[in-house]
Amino acid sequence: MNVRDLIPWSRNGGNQLPTAFREGDRDPFLSLHREVNRLFDDMFRGFGAGLPSLGAAPAFRGGWPSVEISDSEKEIRVTAEVPGLEEKDIEVLLDDGVLTLKGEKRSEVEDKDRQFSERFYGRFERRIPLGAEIREDEVDAHFRNGVLTVTLPKTEKAQAQVKRIAIKG
């Protein structure tokens, strides 16, 4: 077998199949080879579009909701995108230095004729370790246009522990 036969034909943009993949071949190893190439092609093709095409829901892509975390000297700010949810659908908890965002996204309609959906429904829970002491009585959460922003002010002790390190050239 030639090394070029190991490269899936769709990567080079050509429509021509390698000779090992023509219909007349009945070799089980070549058939397995073709199926493995197809699986890898399908998987990597999806990464360019932002979602793997393995049928995984967004919750399994590394965490849903998607969050943005900024850590300054005085506070930690966590911003989470939760489109399609309302304030009453989300619960924000702070326990032992871990911020937990949890809730549920429900389907608006019962559509028994639906054949395909890429939308995500169901319960979610995202835990974010903070790594600093927080003034729990001053934590603030705002929800607007599908974006949840949680501001967590650091204690004076946590602020004092921040040390600037000089970079030498």
Coordinates of N, CA and C in Angstrom, one line a residue:
M1 N 0.8 -1.2 0.0 CA 0.0 0.0 0.0 C 0.9 1.2 0.0
N2 N 0.5 2.2 -0.8 CA 1.3 3.5 -0.9 C 0.9 4.4 0.3
V3 N 1.8 5.2 0.7 CA 1.5 6.2 1.8 C 0.5 7.2 1.4
R4 N 0.4 7.5 0.1 CA -0.6 8.4 -0.4 C -2.0 7.9 -0.2
D5 N -2.2 6.6 -0.2 CA -3.5 6.0 0.1 C -4.0 6.2 1.5
L6 N -3.1 6.5 2.4 CA -3.4 6.7 3.8 C -4.0 8.1 4.0
I7 N -3.8 9.0 3.1 CA -4.3 10.4 3.2 C -5.7 10.4 2.6
P8 N -6.7 10.8 3.4 CA -8.1 10.9 2.8 C -8.1 11.8 1.6
W9 N -8.9 11.4 0.6 CA -8.9 12.1 -0.6 C -9.5 13.5 -0.5
S10 N -10.4 13.7 0.5 CA -11.1 15.0 0.5 C -10.2 16.1 1.1
R11 N -9.0 15.8 1.7 CA -8.1 16.8 2.2 C -7.4 17.6 1.1
N12 N -7.2 17.0 0.0 CA -6.4 17.7 -1.1 C -7.4 18.3 -2.0
G13 N -8.7 18.3 -1.7 CA -9.7 19.0 -2.5 C -10.1 18.2 -3.8
G14 N -9.5 17.1 -4.1 CA -9.8 16.4 -5.3 C -11.0 15.5 -5.1
N15 N -11.7 15.2 -6.2 CA -12.8 14.3 -6.1 C -12.5 12.9 -6.5
Q16 N -11.3 12.7 -6.8 CA -10.8 11.4 -7.3 C -10.5 10.5 -6.1
L17 N -11.1 9.3 -6.1 CA -10.8 8.3 -5.0 C -9.5 7.6 -5.3
P18 N -8.7 7.3 -4.3 CA -7.6 6.4 -4.4 C -8.0 5.1 -5.0
T19 N -7.1 4.4 -5.6 CA -7.5 3.1 -6.3 C -8.0 2.1 -5.2
A20 N -7.5 2.2 -4.0 CA -7.9 1.2 -3.0 C -9.4 1.4 -2.6
F21 N -10.0 2.5 -3.0 CA -11.4 2.7 -2.6 C -12.4 2.5 -3.7
R22 N -12.0 2.0 -4.8 CA -13.0 1.8 -5.9 C -14.0 0.7 -5.5
E23 N -15.1 0.7 -6.1 CA -16.2 -0.2 -5.7 C -15.9 -1.6 -5.9
G24 N -15.1 -2.0 -6.9 CA -14.8 -3.4 -7.2 C -14.0 -4.1 -6.1
D25 N -13.3 -3.3 -5.2 CA -12.5 -3.9 -4.2 C -13.4 -4.5 -3.1
R26 N -13.1 -5.7 -2.6 CA -13.8 -6.3 -1.6 C -12.9 -6.6 -0.4
D27 N -11.7 -6.1 -0.4 CA -10.8 -6.4 0.7 C -11.3 -5.8 2.0
P28 N -11.5 -6.6 3.1 CA -12.0 -6.0 4.3 C -11.1 -5.0 5.0
F29 N -9.8 -5.1 4.8 CA -8.8 -4.2 5.4 C -9.0 -2.8 4.7
L30 N -9.1 -2.8 3.4 CA -9.3 -1.6 2.7 C -10.7 -0.9 3.0
S31 N -11.7 -1.7 3.3 CA -13.0 -1.2 3.7 C -12.8 -0.6 5.1
L32 N -12.1 -1.2 6.0 CA -11.9 -0.6 7.3 C -11.1 0.7 7.2
H33 N -10.1 0.6 6.3 CA -9.3 1.8 6.1 C -10.1 3.0 5.6
R34 N -11.1 2.7 4.7 CA -11.9 3.8 4.2 C -12.9 4.3 5.3
E35 N -13.4 3.4 6.1 CA -14.3 3.9 7.2 C -13.6 4.7 8.2
V36 N -12.4 4.3 8.6 CA -11.6 5.1 9.5 C -11.2 6.5 9.0
N37 N -10.9 6.5 7.7 CA -10.6 7.8 7.1 C -11.8 8.7 7.0
R38 N -13.0 8.1 6.8 CA -14.2 8.9 6.7 C -14.6 9.4 8.1
L39 N -14.3 8.6 9.2 CA -14.6 9.1 10.5 C -13.7 10.3 10.9
F40 N -12.4 10.2 10.6 CA -11.5 11.3 10.8 C -11.9 12.5 10.0
D41 N -12.2 12.3 8.8 CA -12.6 13.5 7.9 C -13.8 14.2 8.5
D42 N -14.8 13.4 8.9 CA -16.0 14.0 9.4 C -15.7 14.8 10.7
M43 N -14.9 14.2 11.6 CA -14.6 14.8 12.8 C -13.8 16.1 12.6
F44 N -12.8 16.1 11.8 CA -12.0 17.3 11.6 C -12.6 18.4 10.8
R45 N -13.5 18.0 9.9 CA -14.3 18.9 9.1 C -15.2 19.8 10.0
G46 N -15.7 19.2 11.1 CA -16.5 19.9 12.0 C -15.8 20.9 12.9
F47 N -14.5 20.7 13.1 CA -13.7 21.7 13.9 C -13.6 23.0 13.2
G48 N -13.6 23.0 11.9 CA -13.5 24.3 11.2 C -14.7 25.1 11.4
A49 N -15.9 24.5 11.6 CA -17.2 25.2 11.7 C -17.4 25.6 13.2
G50 N -16.6 25.1 14.1 CA -16.7 25.5 15.5 C -17.3 24.4 16.3
L51 N -18.0 23.4 15.7 CA -18.6 22.3 16.4 C -18.2 21.0 15.8
P52 N -17.7 20.1 16.6 CA -17.4 18.8 16.0 C -18.7 18.1 15.5
S53 N -18.6 17.4 14.4 CA -19.8 16.8 13.8 C -20.0 15.4 14.3
L54 N -19.6 15.1 15.5 CA -19.9 13.8 16.1 C -21.2 13.7 16.8
G55 N -22.0 14.7 16.7 CA -23.3 14.7 17.3 C -23.3 15.1 18.8
A56 N -22.2 15.6 19.2 CA -22.0 16.0 20.6 C -22.8 17.3 20.9
A57 N -23.5 17.3 22.0 CA -24.2 18.6 22.4 C -23.1 19.6 22.9
P58 N -23.4 20.9 22.8 CA -22.5 21.9 23.3 C -22.0 21.6 24.7
A59 N -22.8 21.0 25.5 CA -22.4 20.7 26.9 C -21.2 19.8 27.0
F60 N -20.9 19.1 26.0 CA -19.8 18.2 26.0 C -18.6 18.7 25.2
R61 N -18.6 20.0 24.8 CA -17.5 20.5 24.1 C -16.4 21.2 25.0
G62 N -16.5 21.0 26.3 CA -15.6 21.6 27.2 C -16.3 22.5 28.2
G63 N -17.6 22.4 28.2 CA -18.3 23.2 29.2 C -19.4 24.1 28.6
W64 N -20.6 24.0 29.1 CA -21.6 24.9 28.8 C -22.2 25.3 30.1
P65 N -22.5 26.5 30.3 CA -22.3 27.6 29.4 C -20.9 28.1 29.2
S66 N -20.6 28.7 28.0 CA -19.3 29.3 27.8 C -19.1 30.4 28.7
V67 N -17.9 30.5 29.3 CA -17.6 31.5 30.3 C -16.3 32.3 29.9
E68 N -16.3 33.5 30.4 CA -15.1 34.4 30.3 C -14.8 34.8 31.7
I69 N -13.5 34.6 32.1 CA -13.1 34.9 33.5 C -12.0 36.0 33.4
S70 N -12.2 37.0 34.2 CA -11.1 38.0 34.3 C -10.8 38.2 35.8
D71 N -9.5 38.3 36.1 CA -9.0 38.3 37.4 C -8.1 39.5 37.6
S72 N -8.6 40.5 38.3 CA -7.8 41.7 38.6 C -7.3 41.7 40.0
E73 N -6.7 42.7 40.4 CA -6.2 42.8 41.8 C -7.3 42.8 42.8
K74 N -8.4 43.4 42.5 CA -9.5 43.7 43.4 C -10.7 42.7 43.3
E75 N -10.9 42.1 42.1 CA -12.0 41.3 41.9 C -11.8 40.2 40.8
I76 N -12.7 39.2 40.9 CA -12.8 38.2 39.8 C -14.1 38.4 39.2
R77 N -14.2 38.5 37.8 CA -15.4 38.7 37.1 C -15.6 37.5 36.2
V78 N -16.8 36.8 36.3 CA -17.1 35.7 35.5 C -18.4 36.1 34.7
T79 N -18.2 36.0 33.4 CA -19.3 36.3 32.4 C -19.6 35.0 31.7
A80 N -20.9 34.6 31.7 CA -21.4 33.4 31.1 C -22.5 33.7 30.1
E81 N -22.3 33.1 28.9 CA -23.4 33.2 27.8 C -24.4 32.1 28.0
V82 N -25.6 32.5 28.3 CA -26.7 31.5 28.4 C -27.9 31.9 27.6
P83 N -27.7 31.9 26.2 CA -28.8 32.3 25.4 C -30.0 31.4 25.5
G84 N -31.2 32.0 25.4 CA -32.4 31.3 25.5 C -32.9 31.0 26.9
L85 N -32.2 31.5 27.9 CA -32.6 31.3 29.3 C -33.0 32.7 29.9
E86 N -33.8 32.6 30.9 CA -34.2 33.8 31.7 C -33.5 33.7 33.1
E87 N -33.6 34.8 33.8 CA -33.0 34.9 35.1 C -33.5 33.8 36.0
K88 N -34.8 33.5 35.9 CA -35.3 32.4 36.8 C -34.8 31.0 36.5
D89 N -34.2 30.8 35.4 CA -33.7 29.5 35.0 C -32.3 29.2 35.5
I90 N -31.7 30.2 36.1 CA -30.3 30.0 36.5 C -30.1 30.2 38.0
E91 N -29.2 29.4 38.5 CA -28.9 29.5 40.0 C -27.4 29.7 40.1
V92 N -27.0 30.6 40.9 CA -25.6 31.0 41.1 C -25.3 30.6 42.6
L93 N -24.3 29.8 42.8 CA -23.9 29.4 44.2 C -22.4 29.6 44.4
L94 N -22.0 30.0 45.6 CA -20.6 30.1 46.0 C -20.4 29.3 47.2
D95 N -19.5 28.3 47.1 CA -19.3 27.4 48.2 C -17.9 27.0 48.3
D96 N -17.2 27.3 49.4 CA -15.8 26.9 49.6 C -14.9 27.2 48.4
G97 N -15.0 28.4 47.9 CA -14.1 28.9 46.9 C -14.4 28.4 45.5
V98 N -15.6 27.9 45.3 CA -16.0 27.4 44.0 C -17.3 28.1 43.6
L99 N -17.3 28.7 42.4 CA -18.6 29.3 41.9 C -19.3 28.3 41.1
T100 N -20.5 28.1 41.3 CA -21.3 27.1 40.6 C -22.5 27.8 39.8
L101 N -22.5 27.6 38.5 CA -23.6 28.1 37.7 C -24.4 26.9 37.3
K102 N -25.7 26.8 37.6 CA -26.5 25.7 37.2 C -27.9 26.1 36.9
G103 N -28.6 25.3 36.1 CA -29.9 25.6 35.7 C -30.5 24.6 34.7
E104 N -31.5 25.0 34.0 CA -32.1 24.1 33.0 C -32.7 24.9 31.9
K105 N -32.4 24.4 30.7 CA -33.0 25.0 29.5 C -34.1 24.0 28.9
R106 N -35.3 24.5 28.8 CA -36.4 23.6 28.4 C -36.8 24.0 27.0
S107 N -37.3 23.0 26.3 CA -37.8 23.2 25.0 C -39.1 24.0 25.1
E108 N -39.3 24.9 24.1 CA -40.5 25.7 24.2 C -41.7 25.0 23.7
V109 N -41.6 24.1 22.8 CA -42.7 23.4 22.2 C -42.4 21.9 22.2
E110 N -43.5 21.1 22.2 CA -43.4 19.6 22.1 C -43.6 19.3 20.6
D111 N -42.6 19.1 19.9 CA -42.7 18.8 18.5 C -42.3 17.4 18.2
K112 N -43.3 16.5 18.1 CA -43.0 15.1 17.8 C -42.6 14.8 16.4
D113 N -42.8 15.8 15.5 CA -42.4 15.6 14.1 C -41.0 16.0 13.8
R114 N -40.3 16.6 14.9 CA -38.9 17.0 14.7 C -38.0 15.9 14.3
Q115 N -37.3 16.0 13.2 CA -36.4 14.9 12.8 C -34.9 15.2 13.3
F116 N -34.6 16.4 13.4 CA -33.2 16.7 13.7 C -33.1 18.1 14.5
S117 N -32.2 18.1 15.5 CA -32.1 19.4 16.3 C -30.6 19.4 16.8
E118 N -30.0 20.6 16.6 CA -28.7 20.8 17.1 C -28.8 21.7 18.4
R119 N -30.0 22.0 18.8 CA -30.1 22.8 20.0 C -29.9 22.0 21.2
F120 N -29.5 22.6 22.3 CA -29.2 21.9 23.6 C -30.3 22.2 24.6
Y121 N -30.9 21.1 25.1 CA -31.9 21.2 26.2 C -31.5 20.4 27.3
G122 N -31.9 20.8 28.5 CA -31.6 19.9 29.7 C -30.9 20.7 30.8
R123 N -30.6 20.0 31.8 CA -29.9 20.6 33.0 C -28.4 20.8 32.6
F124 N -27.9 21.9 33.3 CA -26.4 22.1 33.1 C -25.9 22.5 34.5
E125 N -24.6 22.3 34.7 CA -23.9 22.8 35.9 C -22.5 23.0 35.5
R126 N -22.0 24.2 35.9 CA -20.6 24.5 35.6 C -20.0 25.0 36.9
R127 N -18.9 24.4 37.3 CA -18.2 24.7 38.5 C -16.8 25.4 38.2
I128 N -16.6 26.5 38.8 CA -15.4 27.3 38.5 C -14.6 27.6 39.8
P129 N -13.5 26.9 40.0 CA -12.7 27.2 41.2 C -12.1 28.6 41.1
L130 N -12.2 29.3 42.2 CA -11.8 30.7 42.1 C -10.3 31.0 42.5
G131 N -9.8 30.2 43.5 CA -8.4 30.3 43.8 C -8.0 31.5 44.6
A132 N -9.0 32.3 45.2 CA -8.7 33.4 46.0 C -9.9 33.6 47.0
E133 N -9.6 34.2 48.1 CA -10.6 34.5 49.1 C -11.5 35.6 48.6
I134 N -12.8 35.4 48.8 CA -13.8 36.3 48.2 C -14.6 36.9 49.4
R135 N -15.0 38.1 49.3 CA -15.9 38.8 50.2 C -17.4 38.3 49.8
E136 N -17.8 37.3 50.4 CA -19.1 36.6 50.0 C -20.3 37.5 50.1
D137 N -20.3 38.4 51.1 CA -21.4 39.3 51.3 C -21.5 40.4 50.3
E138 N -20.5 40.6 49.4 CA -20.5 41.6 48.4 C -20.5 41.1 47.0
V139 N -20.7 39.8 46.8 CA -20.8 39.2 45.5 C -22.1 39.7 44.8
D140 N -21.9 40.0 43.5 CA -23.0 40.7 42.7 C -23.2 39.9 41.4
A141 N -24.4 39.6 41.1 CA -24.8 38.9 39.8 C -25.8 39.7 39.1
H142 N -25.5 39.9 37.8 CA -26.5 40.6 36.9 C -26.8 39.7 35.7
F143 N -28.0 39.8 35.2 CA -28.4 39.0 34.0 C -29.0 40.0 33.0
R144 N -28.5 40.0 31.8 CA -29.1 40.9 30.8 C -28.8 40.3 29.4
N145 N -29.9 40.2 28.6 CA -29.8 39.7 27.2 C -29.0 38.4 27.0
G146 N -29.3 37.5 27.9 CA -28.7 36.1 27.8 C -27.3 36.1 28.3
V147 N -26.8 37.1 29.0 CA -25.4 37.1 29.5 C -25.5 37.3 31.0
L148 N -24.9 36.4 31.8 CA -24.8 36.5 33.2 C -23.5 36.9 33.6
T149 N -23.4 38.0 34.4 CA -22.1 38.5 34.9 C -22.1 38.4 36.4
V150 N -21.1 37.7 37.0 CA -20.9 37.6 38.4 C -19.6 38.3 38.8
T151 N -19.7 39.3 39.7 CA -18.6 40.0 40.2 C -18.3 39.5 41.6
L152 N -17.0 39.1 41.8 CA -16.6 38.5 43.1 C -15.5 39.3 43.7
P153 N -15.7 40.3 44.6 CA -14.6 41.1 45.2 C -13.7 40.2 46.1
K154 N -12.4 40.5 45.9 CA -11.5 39.7 46.7 C -11.3 40.4 48.1
T155 N -11.0 39.5 49.1 CA -10.7 40.1 50.4 C -9.4 40.8 50.4
E156 N -9.2 41.6 51.5 CA -7.9 42.4 51.6 C -6.7 41.5 51.6
K157 N -6.9 40.3 52.3 CA -5.8 39.3 52.4 C -5.5 38.8 51.0
A158 N -6.5 38.5 50.2 CA -6.2 38.0 48.9 C -5.6 39.0 48.0
Q159 N -6.0 40.3 48.2 CA -5.4 41.4 47.4 C -3.9 41.6 47.8
A160 N -3.6 41.4 49.1 CA -2.2 41.6 49.6 C -1.3 40.5 49.1
Q161 N -1.9 39.3 48.8 CA -1.0 38.2 48.3 C -0.6 38.3 46.9
V162 N -1.2 39.3 46.2 CA -0.8 39.4 44.8 C 0.6 40.1 44.7
K163 N 1.5 39.5 44.0 CA 2.9 40.0 44.0 C 3.3 40.2 42.5
R164 N 3.8 41.4 42.2 CA 4.3 41.6 40.8 C 5.7 41.1 40.7
I165 N 6.0 40.4 39.6 CA 7.3 39.9 39.4 C 7.9 40.6 38.2
A166 N 9.0 41.1 38.4 CA 9.7 41.9 37.4 C 10.3 40.9 36.3
I167 N 10.1 41.3 35.1 CA 10.6 40.5 34.0 C 12.0 41.1 33.5
K168 N 13.0 40.3 33.5 CA 14.3 40.7 33.1 C 14.6 40.4 31.7
G169 N 15.2 41.3 31.0 CA 15.5 41.0 29.6 C 16.8 40.4 29.3

